[in-house]
PDB file of C-alpha atoms and ligand atoms in Angstrom:
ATOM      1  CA  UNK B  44       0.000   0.000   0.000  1.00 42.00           C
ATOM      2  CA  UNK B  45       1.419   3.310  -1.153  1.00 43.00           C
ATOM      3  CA  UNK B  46       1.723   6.200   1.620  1.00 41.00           C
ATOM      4  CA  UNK B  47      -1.180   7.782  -0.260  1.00 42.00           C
ATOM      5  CA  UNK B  48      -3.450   4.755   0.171  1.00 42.00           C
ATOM      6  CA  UNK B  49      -3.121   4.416   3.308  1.00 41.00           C
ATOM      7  CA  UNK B  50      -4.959   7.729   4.424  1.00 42.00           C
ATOM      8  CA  UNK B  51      -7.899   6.535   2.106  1.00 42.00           C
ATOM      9  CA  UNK B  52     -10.320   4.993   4.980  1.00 42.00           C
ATOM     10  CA  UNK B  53     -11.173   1.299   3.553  1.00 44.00           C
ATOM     11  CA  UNK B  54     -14.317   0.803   2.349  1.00 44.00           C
ATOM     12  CA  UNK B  55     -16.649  -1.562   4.387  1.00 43.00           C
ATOM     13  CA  UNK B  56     -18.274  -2.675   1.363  1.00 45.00           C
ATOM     14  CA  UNK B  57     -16.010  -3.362  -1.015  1.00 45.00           C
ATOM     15  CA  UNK B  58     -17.133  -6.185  -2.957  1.00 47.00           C
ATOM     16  CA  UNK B  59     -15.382  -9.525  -1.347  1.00 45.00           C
ATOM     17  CA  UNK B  60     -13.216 -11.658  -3.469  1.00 59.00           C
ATOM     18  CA  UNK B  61     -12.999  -9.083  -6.705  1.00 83.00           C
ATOM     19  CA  UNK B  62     -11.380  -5.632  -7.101  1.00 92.00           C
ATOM     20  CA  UNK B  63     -13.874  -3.629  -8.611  1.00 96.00           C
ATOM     21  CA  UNK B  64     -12.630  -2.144 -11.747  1.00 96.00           C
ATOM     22  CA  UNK B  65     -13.689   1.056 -10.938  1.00 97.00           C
ATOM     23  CA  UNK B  66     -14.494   2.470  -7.685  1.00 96.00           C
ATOM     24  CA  UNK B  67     -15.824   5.941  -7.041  1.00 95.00           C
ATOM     25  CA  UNK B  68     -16.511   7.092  -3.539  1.00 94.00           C
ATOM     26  CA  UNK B  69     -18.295  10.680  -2.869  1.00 95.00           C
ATOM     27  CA  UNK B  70     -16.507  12.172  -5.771  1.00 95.00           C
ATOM     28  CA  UNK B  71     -16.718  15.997  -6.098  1.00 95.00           C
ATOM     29  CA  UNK B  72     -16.122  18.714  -8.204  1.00 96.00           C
ATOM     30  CA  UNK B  73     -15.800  21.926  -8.518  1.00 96.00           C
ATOM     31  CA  UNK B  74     -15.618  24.527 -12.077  1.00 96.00           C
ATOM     32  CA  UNK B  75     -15.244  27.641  -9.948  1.00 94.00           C
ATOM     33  CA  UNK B  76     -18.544  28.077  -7.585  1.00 94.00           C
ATOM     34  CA  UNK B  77     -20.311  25.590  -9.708  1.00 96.00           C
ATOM     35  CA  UNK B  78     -20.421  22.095  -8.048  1.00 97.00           C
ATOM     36  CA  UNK B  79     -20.639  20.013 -11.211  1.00 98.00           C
ATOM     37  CA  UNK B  80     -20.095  17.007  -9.035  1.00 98.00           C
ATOM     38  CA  UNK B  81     -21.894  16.302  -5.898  1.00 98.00           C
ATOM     39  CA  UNK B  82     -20.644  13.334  -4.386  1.00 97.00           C
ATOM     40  CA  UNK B  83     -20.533  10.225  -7.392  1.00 97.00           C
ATOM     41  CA  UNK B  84     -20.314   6.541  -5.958  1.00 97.00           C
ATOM     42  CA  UNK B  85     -20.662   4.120  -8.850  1.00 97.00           C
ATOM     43  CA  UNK B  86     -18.338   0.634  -8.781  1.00 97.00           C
ATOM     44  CA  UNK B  87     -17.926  -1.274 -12.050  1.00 98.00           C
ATOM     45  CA  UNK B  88     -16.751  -4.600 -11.821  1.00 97.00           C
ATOM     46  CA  UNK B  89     -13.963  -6.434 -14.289  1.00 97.00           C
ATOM     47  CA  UNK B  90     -15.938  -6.979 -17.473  1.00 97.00           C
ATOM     48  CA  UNK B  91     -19.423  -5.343 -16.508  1.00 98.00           C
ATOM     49  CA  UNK B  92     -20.897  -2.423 -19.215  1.00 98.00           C
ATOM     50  CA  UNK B  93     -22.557   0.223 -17.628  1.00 98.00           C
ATOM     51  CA  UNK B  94     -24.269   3.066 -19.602  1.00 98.00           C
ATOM     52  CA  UNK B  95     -24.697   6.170 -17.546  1.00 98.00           C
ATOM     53  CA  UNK B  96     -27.944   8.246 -19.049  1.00 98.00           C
ATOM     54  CA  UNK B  97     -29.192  11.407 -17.371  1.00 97.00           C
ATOM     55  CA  UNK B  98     -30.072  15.241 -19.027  1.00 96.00           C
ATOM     56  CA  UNK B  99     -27.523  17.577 -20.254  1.00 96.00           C
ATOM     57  CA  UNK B 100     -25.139  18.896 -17.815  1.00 97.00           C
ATOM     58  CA  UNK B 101     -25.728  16.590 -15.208  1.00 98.00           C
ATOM     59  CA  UNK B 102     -22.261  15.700 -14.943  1.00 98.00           C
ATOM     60  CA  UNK B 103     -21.343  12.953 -16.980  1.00 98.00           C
ATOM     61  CA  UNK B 104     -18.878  13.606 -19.184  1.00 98.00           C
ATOM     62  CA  UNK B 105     -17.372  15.288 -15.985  1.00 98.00           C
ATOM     63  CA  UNK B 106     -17.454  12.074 -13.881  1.00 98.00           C
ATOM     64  CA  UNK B 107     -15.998   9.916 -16.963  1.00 98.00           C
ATOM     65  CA  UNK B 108     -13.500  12.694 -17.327  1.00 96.00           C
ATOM     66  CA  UNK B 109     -12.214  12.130 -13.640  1.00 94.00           C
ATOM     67  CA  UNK B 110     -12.164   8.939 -13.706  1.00 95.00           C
ATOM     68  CA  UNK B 111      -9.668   9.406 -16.736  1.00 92.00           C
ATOM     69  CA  UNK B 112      -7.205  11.898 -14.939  1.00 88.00           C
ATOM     70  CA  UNK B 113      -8.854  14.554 -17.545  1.00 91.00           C
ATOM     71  CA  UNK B 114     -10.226  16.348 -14.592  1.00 91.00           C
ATOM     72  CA  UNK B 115      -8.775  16.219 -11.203  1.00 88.00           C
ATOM     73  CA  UNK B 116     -11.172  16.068  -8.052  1.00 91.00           C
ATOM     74  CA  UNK B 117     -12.199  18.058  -4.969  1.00 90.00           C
ATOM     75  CA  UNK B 118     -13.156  15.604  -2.999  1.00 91.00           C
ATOM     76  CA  UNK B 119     -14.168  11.613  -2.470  1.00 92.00           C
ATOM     77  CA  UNK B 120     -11.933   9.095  -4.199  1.00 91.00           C
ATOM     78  CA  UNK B 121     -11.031   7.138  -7.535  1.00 92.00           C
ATOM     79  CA  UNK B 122      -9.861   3.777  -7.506  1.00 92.00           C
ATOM     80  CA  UNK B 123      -9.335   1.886 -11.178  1.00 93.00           C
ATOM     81  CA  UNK B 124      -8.389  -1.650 -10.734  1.00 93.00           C
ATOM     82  CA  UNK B 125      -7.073  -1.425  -7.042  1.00 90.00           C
ATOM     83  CA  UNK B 126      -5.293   1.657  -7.761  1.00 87.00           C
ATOM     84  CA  UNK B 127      -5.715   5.068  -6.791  1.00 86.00           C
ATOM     85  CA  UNK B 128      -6.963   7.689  -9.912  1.00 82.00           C
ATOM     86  CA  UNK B 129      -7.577  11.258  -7.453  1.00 68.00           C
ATOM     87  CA  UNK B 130      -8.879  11.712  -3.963  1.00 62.00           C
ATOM     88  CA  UNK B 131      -9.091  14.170  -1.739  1.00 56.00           C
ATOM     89  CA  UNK B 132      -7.884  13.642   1.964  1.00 50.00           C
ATOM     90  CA  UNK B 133      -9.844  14.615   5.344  1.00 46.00           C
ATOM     91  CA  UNK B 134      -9.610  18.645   5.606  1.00 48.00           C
ATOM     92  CA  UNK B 135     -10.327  19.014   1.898  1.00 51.00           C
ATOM     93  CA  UNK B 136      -6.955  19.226   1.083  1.00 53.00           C
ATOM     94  CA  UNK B 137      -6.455  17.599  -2.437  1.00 54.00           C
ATOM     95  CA  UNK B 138      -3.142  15.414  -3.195  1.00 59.00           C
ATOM     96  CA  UNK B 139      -2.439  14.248  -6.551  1.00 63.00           C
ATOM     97  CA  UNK B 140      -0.187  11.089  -8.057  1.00 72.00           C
ATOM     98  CA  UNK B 141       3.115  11.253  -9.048  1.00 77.00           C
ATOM     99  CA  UNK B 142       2.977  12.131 -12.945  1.00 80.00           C
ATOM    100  CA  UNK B 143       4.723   9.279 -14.293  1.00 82.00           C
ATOM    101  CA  UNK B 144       1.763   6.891 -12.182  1.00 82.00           C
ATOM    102  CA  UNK B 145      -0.955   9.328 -13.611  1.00 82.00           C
ATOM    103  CA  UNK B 146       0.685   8.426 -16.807  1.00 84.00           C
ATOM    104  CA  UNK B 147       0.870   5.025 -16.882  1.00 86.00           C
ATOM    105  CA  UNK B 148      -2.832   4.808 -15.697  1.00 87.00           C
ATOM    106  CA  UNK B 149      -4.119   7.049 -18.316  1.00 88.00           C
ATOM    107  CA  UNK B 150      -2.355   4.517 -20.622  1.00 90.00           C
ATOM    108  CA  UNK B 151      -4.740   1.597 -19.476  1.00 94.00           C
ATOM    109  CA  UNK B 152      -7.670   3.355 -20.025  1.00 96.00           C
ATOM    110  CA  UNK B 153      -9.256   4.279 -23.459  1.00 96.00           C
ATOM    111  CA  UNK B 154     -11.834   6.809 -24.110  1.00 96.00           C
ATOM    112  CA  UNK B 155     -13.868   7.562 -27.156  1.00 97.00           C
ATOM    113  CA  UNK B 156     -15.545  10.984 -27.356  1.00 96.00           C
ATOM    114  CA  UNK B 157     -18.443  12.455 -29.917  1.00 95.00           C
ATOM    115  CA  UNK B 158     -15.790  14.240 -32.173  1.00 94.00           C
ATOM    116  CA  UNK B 159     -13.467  11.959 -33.165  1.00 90.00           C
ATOM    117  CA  UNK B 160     -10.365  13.525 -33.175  1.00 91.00           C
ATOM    118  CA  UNK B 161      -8.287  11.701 -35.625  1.00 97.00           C
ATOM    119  CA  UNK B 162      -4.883  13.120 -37.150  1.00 97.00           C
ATOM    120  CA  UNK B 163      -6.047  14.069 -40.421  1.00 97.00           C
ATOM    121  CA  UNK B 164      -2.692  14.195 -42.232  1.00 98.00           C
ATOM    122  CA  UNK B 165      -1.976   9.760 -41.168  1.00 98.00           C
ATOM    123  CA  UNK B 166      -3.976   7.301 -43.050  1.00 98.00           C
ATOM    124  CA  UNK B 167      -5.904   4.950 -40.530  1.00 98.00           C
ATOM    125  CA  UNK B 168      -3.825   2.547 -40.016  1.00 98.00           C
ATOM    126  CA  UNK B 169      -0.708   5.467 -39.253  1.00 97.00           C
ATOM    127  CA  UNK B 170      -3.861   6.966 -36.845  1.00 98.00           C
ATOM    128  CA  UNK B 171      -3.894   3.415 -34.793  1.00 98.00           C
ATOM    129  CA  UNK B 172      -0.413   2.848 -34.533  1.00 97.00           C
ATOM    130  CA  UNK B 173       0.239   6.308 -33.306  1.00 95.00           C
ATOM    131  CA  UNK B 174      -0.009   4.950 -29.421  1.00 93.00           C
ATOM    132  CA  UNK B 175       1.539   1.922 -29.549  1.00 93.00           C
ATOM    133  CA  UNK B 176       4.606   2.679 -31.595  1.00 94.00           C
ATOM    134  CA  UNK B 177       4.961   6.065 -30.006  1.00 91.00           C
ATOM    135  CA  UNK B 178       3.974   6.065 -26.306  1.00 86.00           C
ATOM    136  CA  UNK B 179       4.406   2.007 -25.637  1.00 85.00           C
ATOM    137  CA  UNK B 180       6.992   1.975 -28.120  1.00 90.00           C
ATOM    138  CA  UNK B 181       5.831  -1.473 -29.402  1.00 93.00           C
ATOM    139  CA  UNK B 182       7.469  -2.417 -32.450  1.00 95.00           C
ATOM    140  CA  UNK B 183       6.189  -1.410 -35.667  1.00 95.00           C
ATOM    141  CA  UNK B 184       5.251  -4.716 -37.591  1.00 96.00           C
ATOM    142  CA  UNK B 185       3.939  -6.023 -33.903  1.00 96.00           C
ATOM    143  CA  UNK B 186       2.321  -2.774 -34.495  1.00 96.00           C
ATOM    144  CA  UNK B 187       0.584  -2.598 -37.406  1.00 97.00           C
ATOM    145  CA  UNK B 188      -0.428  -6.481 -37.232  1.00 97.00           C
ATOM    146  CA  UNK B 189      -2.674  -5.602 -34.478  1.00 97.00           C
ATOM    147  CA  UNK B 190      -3.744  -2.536 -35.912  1.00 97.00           C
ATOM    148  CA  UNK B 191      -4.664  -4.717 -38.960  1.00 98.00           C
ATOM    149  CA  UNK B 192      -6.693  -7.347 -36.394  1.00 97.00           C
ATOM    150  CA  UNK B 193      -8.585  -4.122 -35.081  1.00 97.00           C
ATOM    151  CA  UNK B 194      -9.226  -2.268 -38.235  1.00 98.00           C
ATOM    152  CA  UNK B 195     -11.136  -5.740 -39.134  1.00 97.00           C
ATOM    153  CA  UNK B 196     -12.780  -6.430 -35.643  1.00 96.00           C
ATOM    154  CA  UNK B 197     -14.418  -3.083 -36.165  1.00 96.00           C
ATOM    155  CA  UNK B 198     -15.388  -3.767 -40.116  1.00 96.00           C
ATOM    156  CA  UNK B 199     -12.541  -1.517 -41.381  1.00 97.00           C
ATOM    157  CA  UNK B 200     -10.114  -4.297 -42.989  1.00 96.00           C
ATOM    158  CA  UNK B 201     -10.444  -2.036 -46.317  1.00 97.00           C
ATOM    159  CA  UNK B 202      -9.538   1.537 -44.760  1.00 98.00           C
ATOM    160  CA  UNK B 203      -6.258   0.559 -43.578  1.00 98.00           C
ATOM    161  CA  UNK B 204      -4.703   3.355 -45.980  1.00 98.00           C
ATOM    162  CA  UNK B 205      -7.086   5.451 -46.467  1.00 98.00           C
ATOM    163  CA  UNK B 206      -7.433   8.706 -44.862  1.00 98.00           C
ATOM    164  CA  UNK B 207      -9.822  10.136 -42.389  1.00 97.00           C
ATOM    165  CA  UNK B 208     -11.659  12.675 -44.766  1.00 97.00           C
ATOM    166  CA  UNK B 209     -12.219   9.740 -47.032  1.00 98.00           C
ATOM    167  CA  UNK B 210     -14.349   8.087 -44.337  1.00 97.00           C
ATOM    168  CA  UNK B 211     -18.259   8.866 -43.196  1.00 96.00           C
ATOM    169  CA  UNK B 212     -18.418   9.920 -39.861  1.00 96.00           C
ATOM    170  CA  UNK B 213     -19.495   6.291 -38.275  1.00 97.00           C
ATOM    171  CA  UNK B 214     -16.504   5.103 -40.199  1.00 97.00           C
ATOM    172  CA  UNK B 215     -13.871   7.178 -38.221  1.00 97.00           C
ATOM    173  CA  UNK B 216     -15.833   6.708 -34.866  1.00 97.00           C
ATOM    174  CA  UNK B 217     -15.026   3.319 -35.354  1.00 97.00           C
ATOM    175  CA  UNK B 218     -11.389   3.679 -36.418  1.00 98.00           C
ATOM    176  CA  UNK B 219     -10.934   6.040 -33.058  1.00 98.00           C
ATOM    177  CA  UNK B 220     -12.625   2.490 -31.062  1.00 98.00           C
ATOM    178  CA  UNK B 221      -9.583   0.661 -33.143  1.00 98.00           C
ATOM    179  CA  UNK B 222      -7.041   3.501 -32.313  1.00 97.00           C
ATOM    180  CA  UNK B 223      -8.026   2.996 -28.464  1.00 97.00           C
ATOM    181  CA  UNK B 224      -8.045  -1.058 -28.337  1.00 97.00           C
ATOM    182  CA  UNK B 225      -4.615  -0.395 -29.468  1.00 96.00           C
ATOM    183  CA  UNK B 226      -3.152   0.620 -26.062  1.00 94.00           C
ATOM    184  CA  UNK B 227      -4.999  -2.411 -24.673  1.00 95.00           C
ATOM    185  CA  UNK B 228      -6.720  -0.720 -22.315  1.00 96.00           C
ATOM    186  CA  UNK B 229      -8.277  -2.373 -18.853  1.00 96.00           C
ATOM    187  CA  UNK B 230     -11.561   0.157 -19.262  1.00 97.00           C
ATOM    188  CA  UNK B 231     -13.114   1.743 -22.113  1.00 98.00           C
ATOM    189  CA  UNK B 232     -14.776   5.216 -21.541  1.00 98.00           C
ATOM    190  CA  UNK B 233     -17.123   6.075 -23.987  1.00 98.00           C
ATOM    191  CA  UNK B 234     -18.820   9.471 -24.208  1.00 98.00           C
ATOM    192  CA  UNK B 235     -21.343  10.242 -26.423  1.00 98.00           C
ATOM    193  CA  UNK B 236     -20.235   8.244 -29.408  1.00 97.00           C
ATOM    194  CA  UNK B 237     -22.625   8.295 -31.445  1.00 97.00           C
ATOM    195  CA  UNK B 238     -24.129  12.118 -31.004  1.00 96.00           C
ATOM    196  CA  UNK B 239     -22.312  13.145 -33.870  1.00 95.00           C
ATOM    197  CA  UNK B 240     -23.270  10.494 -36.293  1.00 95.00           C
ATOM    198  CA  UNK B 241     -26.098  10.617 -38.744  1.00 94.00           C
ATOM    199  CA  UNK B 242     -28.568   8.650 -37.873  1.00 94.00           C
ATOM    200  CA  UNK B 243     -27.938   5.793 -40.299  1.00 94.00           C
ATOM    201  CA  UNK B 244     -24.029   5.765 -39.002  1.00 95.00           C
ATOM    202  CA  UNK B 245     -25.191   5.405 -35.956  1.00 96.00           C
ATOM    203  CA  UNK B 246     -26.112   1.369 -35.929  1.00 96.00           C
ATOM    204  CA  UNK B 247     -22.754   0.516 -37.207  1.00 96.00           C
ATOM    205  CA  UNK B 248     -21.087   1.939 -34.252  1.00 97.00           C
ATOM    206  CA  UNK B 249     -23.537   0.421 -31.619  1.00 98.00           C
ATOM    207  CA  UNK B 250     -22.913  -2.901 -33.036  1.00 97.00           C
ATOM    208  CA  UNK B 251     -18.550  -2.943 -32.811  1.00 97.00           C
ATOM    209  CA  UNK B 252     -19.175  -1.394 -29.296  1.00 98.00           C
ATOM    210  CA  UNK B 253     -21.485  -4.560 -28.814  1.00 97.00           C
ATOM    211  CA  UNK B 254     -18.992  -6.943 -29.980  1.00 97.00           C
ATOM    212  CA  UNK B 255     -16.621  -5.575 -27.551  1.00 97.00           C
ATOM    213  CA  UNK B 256     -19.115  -5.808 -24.593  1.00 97.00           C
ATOM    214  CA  UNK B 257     -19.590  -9.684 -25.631  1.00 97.00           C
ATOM    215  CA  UNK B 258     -15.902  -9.963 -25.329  1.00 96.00           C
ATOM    216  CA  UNK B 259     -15.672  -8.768 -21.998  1.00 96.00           C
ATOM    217  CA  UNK B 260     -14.457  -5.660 -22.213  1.00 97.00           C
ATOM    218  CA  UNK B 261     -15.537  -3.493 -19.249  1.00 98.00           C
ATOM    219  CA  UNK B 262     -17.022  -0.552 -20.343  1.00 98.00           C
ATOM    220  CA  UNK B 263     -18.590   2.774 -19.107  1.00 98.00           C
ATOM    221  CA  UNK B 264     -20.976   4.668 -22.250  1.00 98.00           C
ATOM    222  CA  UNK B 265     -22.586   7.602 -21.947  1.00 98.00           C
ATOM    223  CA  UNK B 266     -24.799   7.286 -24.439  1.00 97.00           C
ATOM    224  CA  UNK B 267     -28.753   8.638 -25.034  1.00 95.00           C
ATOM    225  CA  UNK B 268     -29.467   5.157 -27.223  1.00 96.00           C
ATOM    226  CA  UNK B 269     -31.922   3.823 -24.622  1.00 96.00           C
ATOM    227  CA  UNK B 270     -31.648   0.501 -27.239  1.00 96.00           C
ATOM    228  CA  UNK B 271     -28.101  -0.283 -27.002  1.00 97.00           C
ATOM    229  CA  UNK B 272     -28.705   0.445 -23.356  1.00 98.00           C
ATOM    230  CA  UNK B 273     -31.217  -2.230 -22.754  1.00 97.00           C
ATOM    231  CA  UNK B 274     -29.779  -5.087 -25.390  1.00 97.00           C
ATOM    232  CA  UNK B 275     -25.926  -4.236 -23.927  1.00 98.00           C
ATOM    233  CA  UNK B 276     -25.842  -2.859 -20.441  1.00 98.00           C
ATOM    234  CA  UNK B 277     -25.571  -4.979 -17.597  1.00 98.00           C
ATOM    235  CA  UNK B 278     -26.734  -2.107 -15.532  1.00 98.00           C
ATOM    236  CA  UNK B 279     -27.891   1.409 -16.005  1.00 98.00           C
ATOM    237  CA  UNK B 280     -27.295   4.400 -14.130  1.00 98.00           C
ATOM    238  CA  UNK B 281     -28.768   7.997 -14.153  1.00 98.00           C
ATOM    239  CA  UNK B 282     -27.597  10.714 -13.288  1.00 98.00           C
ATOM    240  CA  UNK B 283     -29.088  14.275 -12.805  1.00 97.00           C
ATOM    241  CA  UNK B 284     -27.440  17.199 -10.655  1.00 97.00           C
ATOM    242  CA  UNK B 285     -24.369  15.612 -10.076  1.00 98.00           C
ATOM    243  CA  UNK B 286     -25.288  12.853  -8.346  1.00 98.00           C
ATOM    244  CA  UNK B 287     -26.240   9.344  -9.178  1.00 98.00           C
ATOM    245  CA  UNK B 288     -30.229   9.065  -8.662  1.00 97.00           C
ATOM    246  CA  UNK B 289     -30.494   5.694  -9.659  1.00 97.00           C
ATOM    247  CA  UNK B 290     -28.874   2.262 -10.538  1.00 97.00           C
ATOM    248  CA  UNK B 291     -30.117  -0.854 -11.524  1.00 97.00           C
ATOM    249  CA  UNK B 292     -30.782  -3.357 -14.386  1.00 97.00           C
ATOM    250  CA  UNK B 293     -31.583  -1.882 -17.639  1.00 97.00           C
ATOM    251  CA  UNK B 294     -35.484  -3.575 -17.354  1.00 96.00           C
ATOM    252  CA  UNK B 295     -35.433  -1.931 -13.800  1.00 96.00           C
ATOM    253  CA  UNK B 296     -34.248   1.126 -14.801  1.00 96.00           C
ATOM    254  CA  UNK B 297     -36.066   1.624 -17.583  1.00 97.00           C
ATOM    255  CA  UNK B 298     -39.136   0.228 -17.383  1.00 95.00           C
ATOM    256  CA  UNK B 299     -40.010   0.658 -13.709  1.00 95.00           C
ATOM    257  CA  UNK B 300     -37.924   3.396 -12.332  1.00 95.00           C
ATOM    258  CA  UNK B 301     -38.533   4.574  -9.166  1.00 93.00           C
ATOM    259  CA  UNK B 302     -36.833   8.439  -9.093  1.00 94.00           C
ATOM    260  CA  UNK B 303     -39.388  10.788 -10.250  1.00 95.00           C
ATOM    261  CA  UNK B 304     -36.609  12.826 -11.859  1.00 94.00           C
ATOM    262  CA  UNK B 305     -35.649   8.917 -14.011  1.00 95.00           C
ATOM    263  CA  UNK B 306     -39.176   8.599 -15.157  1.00 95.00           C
ATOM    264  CA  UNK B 307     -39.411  12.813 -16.009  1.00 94.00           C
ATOM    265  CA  UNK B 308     -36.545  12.156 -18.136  1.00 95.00           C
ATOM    266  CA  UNK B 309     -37.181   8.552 -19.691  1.00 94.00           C
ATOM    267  CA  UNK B 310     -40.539  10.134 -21.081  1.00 92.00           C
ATOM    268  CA  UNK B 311     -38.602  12.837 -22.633  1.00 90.00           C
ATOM    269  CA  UNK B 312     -36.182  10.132 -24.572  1.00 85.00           C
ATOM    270  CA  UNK B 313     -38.581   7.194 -24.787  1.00 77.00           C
TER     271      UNK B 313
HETATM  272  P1  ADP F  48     -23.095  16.314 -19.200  1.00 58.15           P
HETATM  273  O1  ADP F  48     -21.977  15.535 -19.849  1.00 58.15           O
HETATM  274  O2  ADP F  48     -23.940  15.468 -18.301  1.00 58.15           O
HETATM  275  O3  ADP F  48     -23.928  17.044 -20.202  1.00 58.15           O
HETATM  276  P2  ADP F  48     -20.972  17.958 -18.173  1.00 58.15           P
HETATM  277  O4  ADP F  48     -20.190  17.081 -17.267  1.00 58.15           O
HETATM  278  O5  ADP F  48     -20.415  18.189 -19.532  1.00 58.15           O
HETATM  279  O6  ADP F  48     -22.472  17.407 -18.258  1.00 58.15           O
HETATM  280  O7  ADP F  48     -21.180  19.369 -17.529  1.00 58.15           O
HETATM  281  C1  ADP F  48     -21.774  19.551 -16.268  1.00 58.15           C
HETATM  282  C2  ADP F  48     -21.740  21.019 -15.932  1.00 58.15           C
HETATM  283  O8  ADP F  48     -20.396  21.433 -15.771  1.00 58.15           O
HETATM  284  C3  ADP F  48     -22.315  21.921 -17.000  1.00 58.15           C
HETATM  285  O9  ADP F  48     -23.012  22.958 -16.339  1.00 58.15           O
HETATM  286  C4  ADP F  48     -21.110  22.467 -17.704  1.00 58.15           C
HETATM  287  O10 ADP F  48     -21.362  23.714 -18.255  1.00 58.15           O
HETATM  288  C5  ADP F  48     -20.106  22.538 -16.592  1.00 58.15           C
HETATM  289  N1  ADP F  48     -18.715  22.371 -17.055  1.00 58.15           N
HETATM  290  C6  ADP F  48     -18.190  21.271 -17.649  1.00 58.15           C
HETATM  291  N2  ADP F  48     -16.898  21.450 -17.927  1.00 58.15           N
HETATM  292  C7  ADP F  48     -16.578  22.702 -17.496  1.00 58.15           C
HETATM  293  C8  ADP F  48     -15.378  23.464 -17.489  1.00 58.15           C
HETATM  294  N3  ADP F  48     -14.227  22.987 -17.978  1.00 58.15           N
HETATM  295  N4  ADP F  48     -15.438  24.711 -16.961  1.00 58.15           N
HETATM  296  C9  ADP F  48     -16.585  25.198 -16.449  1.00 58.15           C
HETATM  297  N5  ADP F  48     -17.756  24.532 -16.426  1.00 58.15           N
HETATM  298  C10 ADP F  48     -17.764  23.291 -16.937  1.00 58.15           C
HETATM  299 MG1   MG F  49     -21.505  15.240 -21.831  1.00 58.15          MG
END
């Protein structure tokens, strides 16, 4: 246990026998006098996909963005596979990782956003390498193999050399998936993915972040595609005014939801 761990006090419910992939514990925080987070607990466990739904500006993209060293936190804690992400001790006082540990963590988590954010001068496959060759300096034909083996996972076998313009927009969501899976990440944080799509890019998408689910992959999507959130997530959670309202299976959730503020917003999607 690192001398930072130690003044985290243990959790009495930790789940027994399993480290929960992610474990958030009263997390706050702050943009100026807003309080965009009001004290987030959510656990995922190793393999589990849980969509997060909930109205705009409630805080997601926030909470996914702190659990992804994007943001740091005011207060509560972060724990990704055992291991500490941000957390603020008794007194308020924040204390932060040492930068090469922030680093390496970052490294084991992807994260997808609505705007893909490909290079636009590297052809795809160039796009996918990027990470691996550059910040896990794999080698380059160890490289590209697997960039090949992703490119086809998410139906993209025939863009390897083509270049992002070329693509629709579902296309290059799915080549920024690929370009993720390449740093064999632990946790995949999706936000949005699909918001930017057309609506008839939009399927494509759903179903590679489907096959990925099937495989295990443990996953947290923001996402407003009440479908994919049903078929795919193994529980759904909502979240309005910076909290988490409610949790539960997706039938649960959705069907029979018992926060007032859940069923005010399901009628507005549904
Ligand atoms: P959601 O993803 O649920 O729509 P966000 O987490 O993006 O919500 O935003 C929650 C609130 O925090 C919003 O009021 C937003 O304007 C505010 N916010 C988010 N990021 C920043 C920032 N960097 N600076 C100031 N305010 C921010
Ligand atoms: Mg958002």
């Amino acid at each position: 246990m690192s001398t930072l761990e130690k003044d985290i006090p243990q959790e009495k419910d930790a789940p027994r026998g399993g480290v929960p992939m992610v474990r958030a514990r009263g997390v706050r925080k702050k943009f100026g006098h807003l309080e965009v987070l009001k004290g987030v607990d959510l656990d995922v466990d190793p393999g589990e996909v849980v969509v997060i739904l909930g109205p705009s500006g409630s805080g997601k993209s926030t909470f996914l963005r702190c659990v992804n060293h994007l943001e740091t936190i005011d207060g509560g804690s972060v724990h990704v596979d055992g291991e500490l992400i941000g957390f603020s001790a008794s007194g308020g006082k924040v204390r932060h990782l040492r930068k090469r540990d922030v680093t390496r963590q970052r490294r084991e988590i992807g994260m997808v956003f609505q705007q893909f954010n490909l290079f636009p001068h590297l052809t795809v496959l160039q796009n996918v390498i990027e990470a691996p060759t550059g910040v896990r300096r794999e080698p380059r034909a160890q490289a590209r193999e697997r960039a090949r083996e992703l490119l086809a996972k998410v139906g993209l076998a025939d863009k390897a050399d083509g270049y992002p313009r070329q693509l629709s927009g579902g296309q290059q969501q799915r080549v920024a998936i690929a370009r993720a899976l390449a740093m064999r990440p632990k946790l995949m944080l999706f936000d949005e993915p699909t918001s930017a799509l057309d609506p008839e890019l939009v399927g494509d998408v759903l179903e590679t972040m489907k096959t990925l689910a099937e495989e295990g992959l443990t996953m947290i999507v923001v996402t407003h595609e009440i479908g994919f959130a049903r078929e795919v997530a193994d529980r759904v959670v909502f979240m309005d005014g910076g909290v988490v309202v409610e949790s539960g299976r997706p039938a649960d959730v959705l069907d029979n939801p018992s926060n007032e503020r859940t069923k005010a917003f399901l009628s507005k999607v549904l």
